[in-house]
mmCIF file of N, CA and C in Angstrom:
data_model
loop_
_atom_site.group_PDB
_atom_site.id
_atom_site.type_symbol
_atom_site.label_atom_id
_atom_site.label_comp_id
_atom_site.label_asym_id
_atom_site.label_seq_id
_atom_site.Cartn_x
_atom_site.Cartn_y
_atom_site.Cartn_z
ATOM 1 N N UNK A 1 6.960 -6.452 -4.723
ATOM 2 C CA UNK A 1 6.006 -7.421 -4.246
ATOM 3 C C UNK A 1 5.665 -7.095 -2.791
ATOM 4 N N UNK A 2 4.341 -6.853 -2.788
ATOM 5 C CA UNK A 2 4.263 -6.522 -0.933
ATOM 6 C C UNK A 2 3.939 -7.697 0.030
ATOM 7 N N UNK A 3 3.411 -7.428 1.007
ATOM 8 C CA UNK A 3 3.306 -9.021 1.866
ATOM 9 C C UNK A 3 1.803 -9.189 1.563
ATOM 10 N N UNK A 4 1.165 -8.241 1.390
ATOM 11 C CA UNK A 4 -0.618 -8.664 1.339
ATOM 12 C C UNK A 4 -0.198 -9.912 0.172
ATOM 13 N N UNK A 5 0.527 -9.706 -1.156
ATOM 14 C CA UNK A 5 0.142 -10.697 -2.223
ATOM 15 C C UNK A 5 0.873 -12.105 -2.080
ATOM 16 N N UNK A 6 1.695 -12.457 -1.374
ATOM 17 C CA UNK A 6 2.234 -13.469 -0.813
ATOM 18 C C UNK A 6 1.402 -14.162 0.097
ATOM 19 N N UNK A 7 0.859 -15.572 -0.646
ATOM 20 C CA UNK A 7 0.282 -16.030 -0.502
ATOM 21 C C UNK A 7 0.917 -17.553 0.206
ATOM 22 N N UNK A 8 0.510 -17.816 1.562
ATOM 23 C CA UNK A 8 0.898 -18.767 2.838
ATOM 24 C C UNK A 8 0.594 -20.352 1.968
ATOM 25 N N UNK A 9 1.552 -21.416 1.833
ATOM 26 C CA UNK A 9 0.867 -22.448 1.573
ATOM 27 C C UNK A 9 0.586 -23.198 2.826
ATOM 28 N N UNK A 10 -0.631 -23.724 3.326
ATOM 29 C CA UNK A 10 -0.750 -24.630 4.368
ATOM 30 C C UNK A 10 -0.534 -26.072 4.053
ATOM 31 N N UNK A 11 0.123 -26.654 4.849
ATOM 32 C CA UNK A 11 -0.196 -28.238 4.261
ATOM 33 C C UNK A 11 -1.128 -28.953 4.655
ATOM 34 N N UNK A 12 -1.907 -29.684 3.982
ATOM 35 C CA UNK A 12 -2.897 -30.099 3.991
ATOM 36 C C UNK A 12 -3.244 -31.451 5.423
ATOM 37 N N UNK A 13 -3.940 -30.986 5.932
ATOM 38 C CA UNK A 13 -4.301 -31.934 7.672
ATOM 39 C C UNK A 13 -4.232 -33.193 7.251
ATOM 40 N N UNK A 14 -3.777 -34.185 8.048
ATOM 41 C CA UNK A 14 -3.692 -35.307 7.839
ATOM 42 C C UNK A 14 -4.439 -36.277 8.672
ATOM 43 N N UNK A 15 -5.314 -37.613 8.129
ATOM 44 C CA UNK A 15 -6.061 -37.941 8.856
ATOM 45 C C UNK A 15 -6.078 -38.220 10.280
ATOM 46 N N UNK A 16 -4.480 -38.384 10.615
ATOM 47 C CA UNK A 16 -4.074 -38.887 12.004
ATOM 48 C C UNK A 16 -3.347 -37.999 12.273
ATOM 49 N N UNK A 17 -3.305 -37.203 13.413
ATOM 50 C CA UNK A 17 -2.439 -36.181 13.759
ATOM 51 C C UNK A 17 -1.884 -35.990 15.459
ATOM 52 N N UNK A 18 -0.903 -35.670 15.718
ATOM 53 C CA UNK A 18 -0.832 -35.580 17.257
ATOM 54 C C UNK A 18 0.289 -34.423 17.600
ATOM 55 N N UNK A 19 0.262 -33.774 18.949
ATOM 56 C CA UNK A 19 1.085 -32.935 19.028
ATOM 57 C C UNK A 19 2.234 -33.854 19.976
ATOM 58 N N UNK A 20 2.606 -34.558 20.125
ATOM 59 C CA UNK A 20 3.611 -35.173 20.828
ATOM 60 C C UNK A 20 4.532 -35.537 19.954
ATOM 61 N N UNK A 21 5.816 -34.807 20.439
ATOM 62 C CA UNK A 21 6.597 -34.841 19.414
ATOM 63 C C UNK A 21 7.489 -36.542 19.203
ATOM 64 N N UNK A 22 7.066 -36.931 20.268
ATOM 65 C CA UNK A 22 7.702 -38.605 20.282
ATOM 66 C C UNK A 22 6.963 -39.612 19.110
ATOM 67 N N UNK A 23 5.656 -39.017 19.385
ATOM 68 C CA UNK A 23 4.921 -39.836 18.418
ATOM 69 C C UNK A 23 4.704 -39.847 16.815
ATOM 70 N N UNK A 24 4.274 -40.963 15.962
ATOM 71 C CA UNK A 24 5.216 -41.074 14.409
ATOM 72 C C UNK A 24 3.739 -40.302 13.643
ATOM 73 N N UNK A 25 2.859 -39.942 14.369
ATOM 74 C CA UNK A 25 1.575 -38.641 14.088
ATOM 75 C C UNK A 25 2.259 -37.701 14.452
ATOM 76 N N UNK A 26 3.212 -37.283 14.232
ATOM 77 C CA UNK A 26 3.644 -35.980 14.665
ATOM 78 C C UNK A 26 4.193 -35.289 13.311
ATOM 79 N N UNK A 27 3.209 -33.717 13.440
ATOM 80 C CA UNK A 27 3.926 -33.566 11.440
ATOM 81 C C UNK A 27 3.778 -32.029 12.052
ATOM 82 N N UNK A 28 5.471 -31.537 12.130
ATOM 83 C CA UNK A 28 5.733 -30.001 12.305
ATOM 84 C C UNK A 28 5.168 -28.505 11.520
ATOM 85 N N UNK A 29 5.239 -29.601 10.313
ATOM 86 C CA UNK A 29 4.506 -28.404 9.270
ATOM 87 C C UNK A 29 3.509 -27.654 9.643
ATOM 88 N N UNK A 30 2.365 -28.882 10.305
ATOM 89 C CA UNK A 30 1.207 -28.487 10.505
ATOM 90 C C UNK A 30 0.586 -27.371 11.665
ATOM 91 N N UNK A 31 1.473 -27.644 12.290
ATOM 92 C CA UNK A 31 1.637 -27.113 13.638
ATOM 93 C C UNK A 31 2.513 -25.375 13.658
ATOM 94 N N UNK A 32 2.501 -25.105 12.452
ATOM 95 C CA UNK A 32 3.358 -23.843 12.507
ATOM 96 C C UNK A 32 2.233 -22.643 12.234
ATOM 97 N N UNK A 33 0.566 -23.086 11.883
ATOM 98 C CA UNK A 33 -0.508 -22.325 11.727
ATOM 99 C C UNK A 33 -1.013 -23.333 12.955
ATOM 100 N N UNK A 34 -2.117 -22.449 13.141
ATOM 101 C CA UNK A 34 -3.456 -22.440 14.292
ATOM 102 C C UNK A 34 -4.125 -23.533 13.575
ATOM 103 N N UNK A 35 -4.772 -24.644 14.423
ATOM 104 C CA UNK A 35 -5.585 -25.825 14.376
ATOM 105 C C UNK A 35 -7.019 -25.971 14.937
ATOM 106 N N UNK A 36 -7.515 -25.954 13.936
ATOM 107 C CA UNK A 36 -9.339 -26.200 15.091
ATOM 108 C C UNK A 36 -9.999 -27.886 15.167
ATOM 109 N N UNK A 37 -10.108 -27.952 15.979
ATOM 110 C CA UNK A 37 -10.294 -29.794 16.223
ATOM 111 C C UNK A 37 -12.500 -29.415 16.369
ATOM 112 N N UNK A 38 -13.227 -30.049 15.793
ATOM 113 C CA UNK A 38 -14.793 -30.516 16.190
ATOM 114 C C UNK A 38 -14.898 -31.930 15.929
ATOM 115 N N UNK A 39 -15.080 -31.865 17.586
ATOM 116 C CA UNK A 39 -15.830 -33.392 17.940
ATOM 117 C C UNK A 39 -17.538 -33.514 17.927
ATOM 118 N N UNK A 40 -18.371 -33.891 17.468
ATOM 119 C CA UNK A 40 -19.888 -34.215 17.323
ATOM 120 C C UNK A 40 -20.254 -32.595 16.840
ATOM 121 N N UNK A 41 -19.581 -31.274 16.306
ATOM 122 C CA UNK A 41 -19.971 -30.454 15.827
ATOM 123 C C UNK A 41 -19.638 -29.345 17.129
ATOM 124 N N UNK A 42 -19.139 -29.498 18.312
ATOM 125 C CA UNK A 42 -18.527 -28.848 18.787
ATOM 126 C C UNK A 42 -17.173 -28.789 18.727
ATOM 127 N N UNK A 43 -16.619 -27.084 19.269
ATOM 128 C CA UNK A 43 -14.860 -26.980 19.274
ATOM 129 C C UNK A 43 -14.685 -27.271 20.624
ATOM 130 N N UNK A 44 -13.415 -27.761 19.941
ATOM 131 C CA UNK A 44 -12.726 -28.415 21.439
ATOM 132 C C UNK A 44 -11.389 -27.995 21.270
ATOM 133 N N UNK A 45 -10.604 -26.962 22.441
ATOM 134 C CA UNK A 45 -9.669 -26.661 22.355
ATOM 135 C C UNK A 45 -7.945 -27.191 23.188
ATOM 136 N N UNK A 46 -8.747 -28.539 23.523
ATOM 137 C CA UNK A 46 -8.184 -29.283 24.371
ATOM 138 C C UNK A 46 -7.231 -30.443 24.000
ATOM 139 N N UNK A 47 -7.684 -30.789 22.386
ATOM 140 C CA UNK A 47 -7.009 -32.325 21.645
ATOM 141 C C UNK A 47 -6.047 -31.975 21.319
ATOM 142 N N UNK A 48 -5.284 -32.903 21.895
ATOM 143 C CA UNK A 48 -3.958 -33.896 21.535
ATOM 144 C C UNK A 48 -3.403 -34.971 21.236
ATOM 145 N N UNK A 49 -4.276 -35.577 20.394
ATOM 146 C CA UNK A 49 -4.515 -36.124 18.977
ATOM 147 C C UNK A 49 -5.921 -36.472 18.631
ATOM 148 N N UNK A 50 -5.841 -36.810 17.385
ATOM 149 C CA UNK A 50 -6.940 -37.070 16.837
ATOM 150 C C UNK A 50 -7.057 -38.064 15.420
ATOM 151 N N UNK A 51 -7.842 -38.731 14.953
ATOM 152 C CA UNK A 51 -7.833 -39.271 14.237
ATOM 153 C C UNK A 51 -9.472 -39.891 13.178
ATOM 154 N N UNK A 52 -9.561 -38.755 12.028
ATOM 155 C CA UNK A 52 -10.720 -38.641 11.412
ATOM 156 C C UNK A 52 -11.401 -40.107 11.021
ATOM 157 N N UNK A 53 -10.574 -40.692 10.422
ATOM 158 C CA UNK A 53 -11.284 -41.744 9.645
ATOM 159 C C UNK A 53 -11.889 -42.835 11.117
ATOM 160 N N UNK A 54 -10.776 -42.884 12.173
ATOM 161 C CA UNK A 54 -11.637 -43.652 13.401
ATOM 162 C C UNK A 54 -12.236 -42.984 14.194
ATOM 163 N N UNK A 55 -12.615 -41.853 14.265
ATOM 164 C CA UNK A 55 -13.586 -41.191 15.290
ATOM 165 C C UNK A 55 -13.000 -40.969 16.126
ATOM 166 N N UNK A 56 -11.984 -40.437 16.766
ATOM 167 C CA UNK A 56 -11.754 -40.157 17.846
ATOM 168 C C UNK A 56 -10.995 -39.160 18.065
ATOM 169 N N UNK A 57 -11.007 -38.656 19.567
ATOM 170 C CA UNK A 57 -9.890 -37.658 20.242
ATOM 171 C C UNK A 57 -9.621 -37.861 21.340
ATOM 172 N N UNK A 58 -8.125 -37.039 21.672
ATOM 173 C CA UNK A 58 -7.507 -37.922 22.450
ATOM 174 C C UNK A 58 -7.614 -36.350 23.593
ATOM 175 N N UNK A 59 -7.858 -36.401 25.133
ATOM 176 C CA UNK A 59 -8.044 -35.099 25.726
ATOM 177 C C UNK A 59 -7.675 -35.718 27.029
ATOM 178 N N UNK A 60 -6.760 -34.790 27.528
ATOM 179 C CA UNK A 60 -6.216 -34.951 28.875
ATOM 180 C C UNK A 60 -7.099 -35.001 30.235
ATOM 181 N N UNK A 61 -7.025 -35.983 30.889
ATOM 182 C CA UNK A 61 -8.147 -36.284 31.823
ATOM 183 C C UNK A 61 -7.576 -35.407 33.121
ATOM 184 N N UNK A 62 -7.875 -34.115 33.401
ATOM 185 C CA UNK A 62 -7.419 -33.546 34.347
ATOM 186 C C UNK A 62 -6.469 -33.005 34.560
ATOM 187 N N UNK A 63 -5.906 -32.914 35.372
ATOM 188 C CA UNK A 63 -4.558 -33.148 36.018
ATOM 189 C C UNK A 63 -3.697 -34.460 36.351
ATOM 190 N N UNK A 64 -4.277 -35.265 36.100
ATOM 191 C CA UNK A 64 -3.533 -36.487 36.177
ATOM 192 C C UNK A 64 -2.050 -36.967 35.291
ATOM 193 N N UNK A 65 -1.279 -37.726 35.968
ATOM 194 C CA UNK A 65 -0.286 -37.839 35.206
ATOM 195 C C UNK A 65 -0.109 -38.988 34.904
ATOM 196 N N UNK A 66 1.229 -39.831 34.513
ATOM 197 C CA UNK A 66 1.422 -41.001 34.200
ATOM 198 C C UNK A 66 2.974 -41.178 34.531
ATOM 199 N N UNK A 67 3.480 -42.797 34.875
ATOM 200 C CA UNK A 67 4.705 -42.335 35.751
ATOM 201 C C UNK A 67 5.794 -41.813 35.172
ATOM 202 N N UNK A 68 5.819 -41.368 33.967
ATOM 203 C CA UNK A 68 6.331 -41.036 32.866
ATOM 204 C C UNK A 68 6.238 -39.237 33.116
ATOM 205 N N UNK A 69 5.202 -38.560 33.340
ATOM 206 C CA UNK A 69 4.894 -37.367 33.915
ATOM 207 C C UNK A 69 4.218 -36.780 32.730
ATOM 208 N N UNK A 70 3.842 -37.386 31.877
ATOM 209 C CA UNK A 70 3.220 -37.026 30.681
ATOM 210 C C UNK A 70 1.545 -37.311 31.205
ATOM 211 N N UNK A 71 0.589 -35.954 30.704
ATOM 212 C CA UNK A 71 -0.634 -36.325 30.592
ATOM 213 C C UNK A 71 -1.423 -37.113 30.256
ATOM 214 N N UNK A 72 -2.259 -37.845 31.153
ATOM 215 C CA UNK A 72 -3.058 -39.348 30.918
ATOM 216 C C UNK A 72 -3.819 -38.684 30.200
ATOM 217 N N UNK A 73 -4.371 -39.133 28.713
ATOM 218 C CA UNK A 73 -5.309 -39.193 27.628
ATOM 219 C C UNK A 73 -6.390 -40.079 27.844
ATOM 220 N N UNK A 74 -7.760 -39.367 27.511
ATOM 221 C CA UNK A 74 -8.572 -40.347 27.556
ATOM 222 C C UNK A 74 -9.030 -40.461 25.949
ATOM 223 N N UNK A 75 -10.043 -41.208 25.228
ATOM 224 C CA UNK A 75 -10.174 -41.466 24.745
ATOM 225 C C UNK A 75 -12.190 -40.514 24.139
ATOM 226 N N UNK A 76 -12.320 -40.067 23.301
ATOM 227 C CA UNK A 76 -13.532 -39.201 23.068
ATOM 228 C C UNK A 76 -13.971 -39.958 21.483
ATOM 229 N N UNK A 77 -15.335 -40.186 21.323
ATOM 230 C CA UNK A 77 -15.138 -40.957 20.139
ATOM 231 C C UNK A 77 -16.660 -40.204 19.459
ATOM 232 N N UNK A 78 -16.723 -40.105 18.415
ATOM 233 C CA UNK A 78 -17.496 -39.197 17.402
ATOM 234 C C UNK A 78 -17.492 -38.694 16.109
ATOM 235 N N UNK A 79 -17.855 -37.854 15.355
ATOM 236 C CA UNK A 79 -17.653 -37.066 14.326
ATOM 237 C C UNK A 79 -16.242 -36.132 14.578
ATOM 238 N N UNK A 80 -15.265 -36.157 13.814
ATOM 239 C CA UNK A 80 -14.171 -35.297 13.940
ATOM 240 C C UNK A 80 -13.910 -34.779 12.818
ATOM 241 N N UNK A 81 -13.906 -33.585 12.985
ATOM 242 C CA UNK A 81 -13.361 -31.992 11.524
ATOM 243 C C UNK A 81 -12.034 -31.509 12.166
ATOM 244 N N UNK A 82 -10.743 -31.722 11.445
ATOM 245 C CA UNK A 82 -9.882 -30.383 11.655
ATOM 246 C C UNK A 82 -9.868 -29.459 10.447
ATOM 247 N N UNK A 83 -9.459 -28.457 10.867
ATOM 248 C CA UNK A 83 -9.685 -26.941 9.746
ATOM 249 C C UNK A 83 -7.851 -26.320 10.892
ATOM 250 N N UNK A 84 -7.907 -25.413 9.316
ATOM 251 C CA UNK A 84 -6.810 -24.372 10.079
ATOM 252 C C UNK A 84 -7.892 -23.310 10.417
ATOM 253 N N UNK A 85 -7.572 -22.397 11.348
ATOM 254 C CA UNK A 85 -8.344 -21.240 11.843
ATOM 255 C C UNK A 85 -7.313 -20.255 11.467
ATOM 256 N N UNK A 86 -7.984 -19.296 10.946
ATOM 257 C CA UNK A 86 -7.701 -17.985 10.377
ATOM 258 C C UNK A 86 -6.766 -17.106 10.952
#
């Protein structure tokens, strides 16, 4: 059996997703392939979370922090597609 015919299962994106591992949107599986986030039909390589069925994404406002030292999120609201990228 060679590696070309071994075929990768992805698991399938879930409507709510986040990369913070504190948070209960947090699904490892997903995160072990490449993620493409489009907000209003553009890529955005910036989200850290997202959530299809309510429109939104979540994108770090700068450099700013929180007293926690975790990146302040703002809030982006629109059409949202995730896909795995190739």
């Amino acid at each position: 059996m060679s590696s070309a015919s071994v075929e990768i299962r992805r698991p399938t994106l879930p409507d709510h997703l986040s990369n913070d591992k504190t948070s209960p949107h947090y699904n490892a599986d997903c995160f072990k392939f490449r993620i493409g986030i489009r907000l209003n039909g553009k890529e955005r390589a910036d989200v850290e979370e997202y959530c299809i069925s309510e429109g939104w994404v979540m994108v770090p406002s700068g450099k700013t922090r929180d007293r926690r030292g975790r990146r302040l999120l703002i809030k982006l609201k629109g059409t949202v597609e995730s896909f795995y990228r190739d």
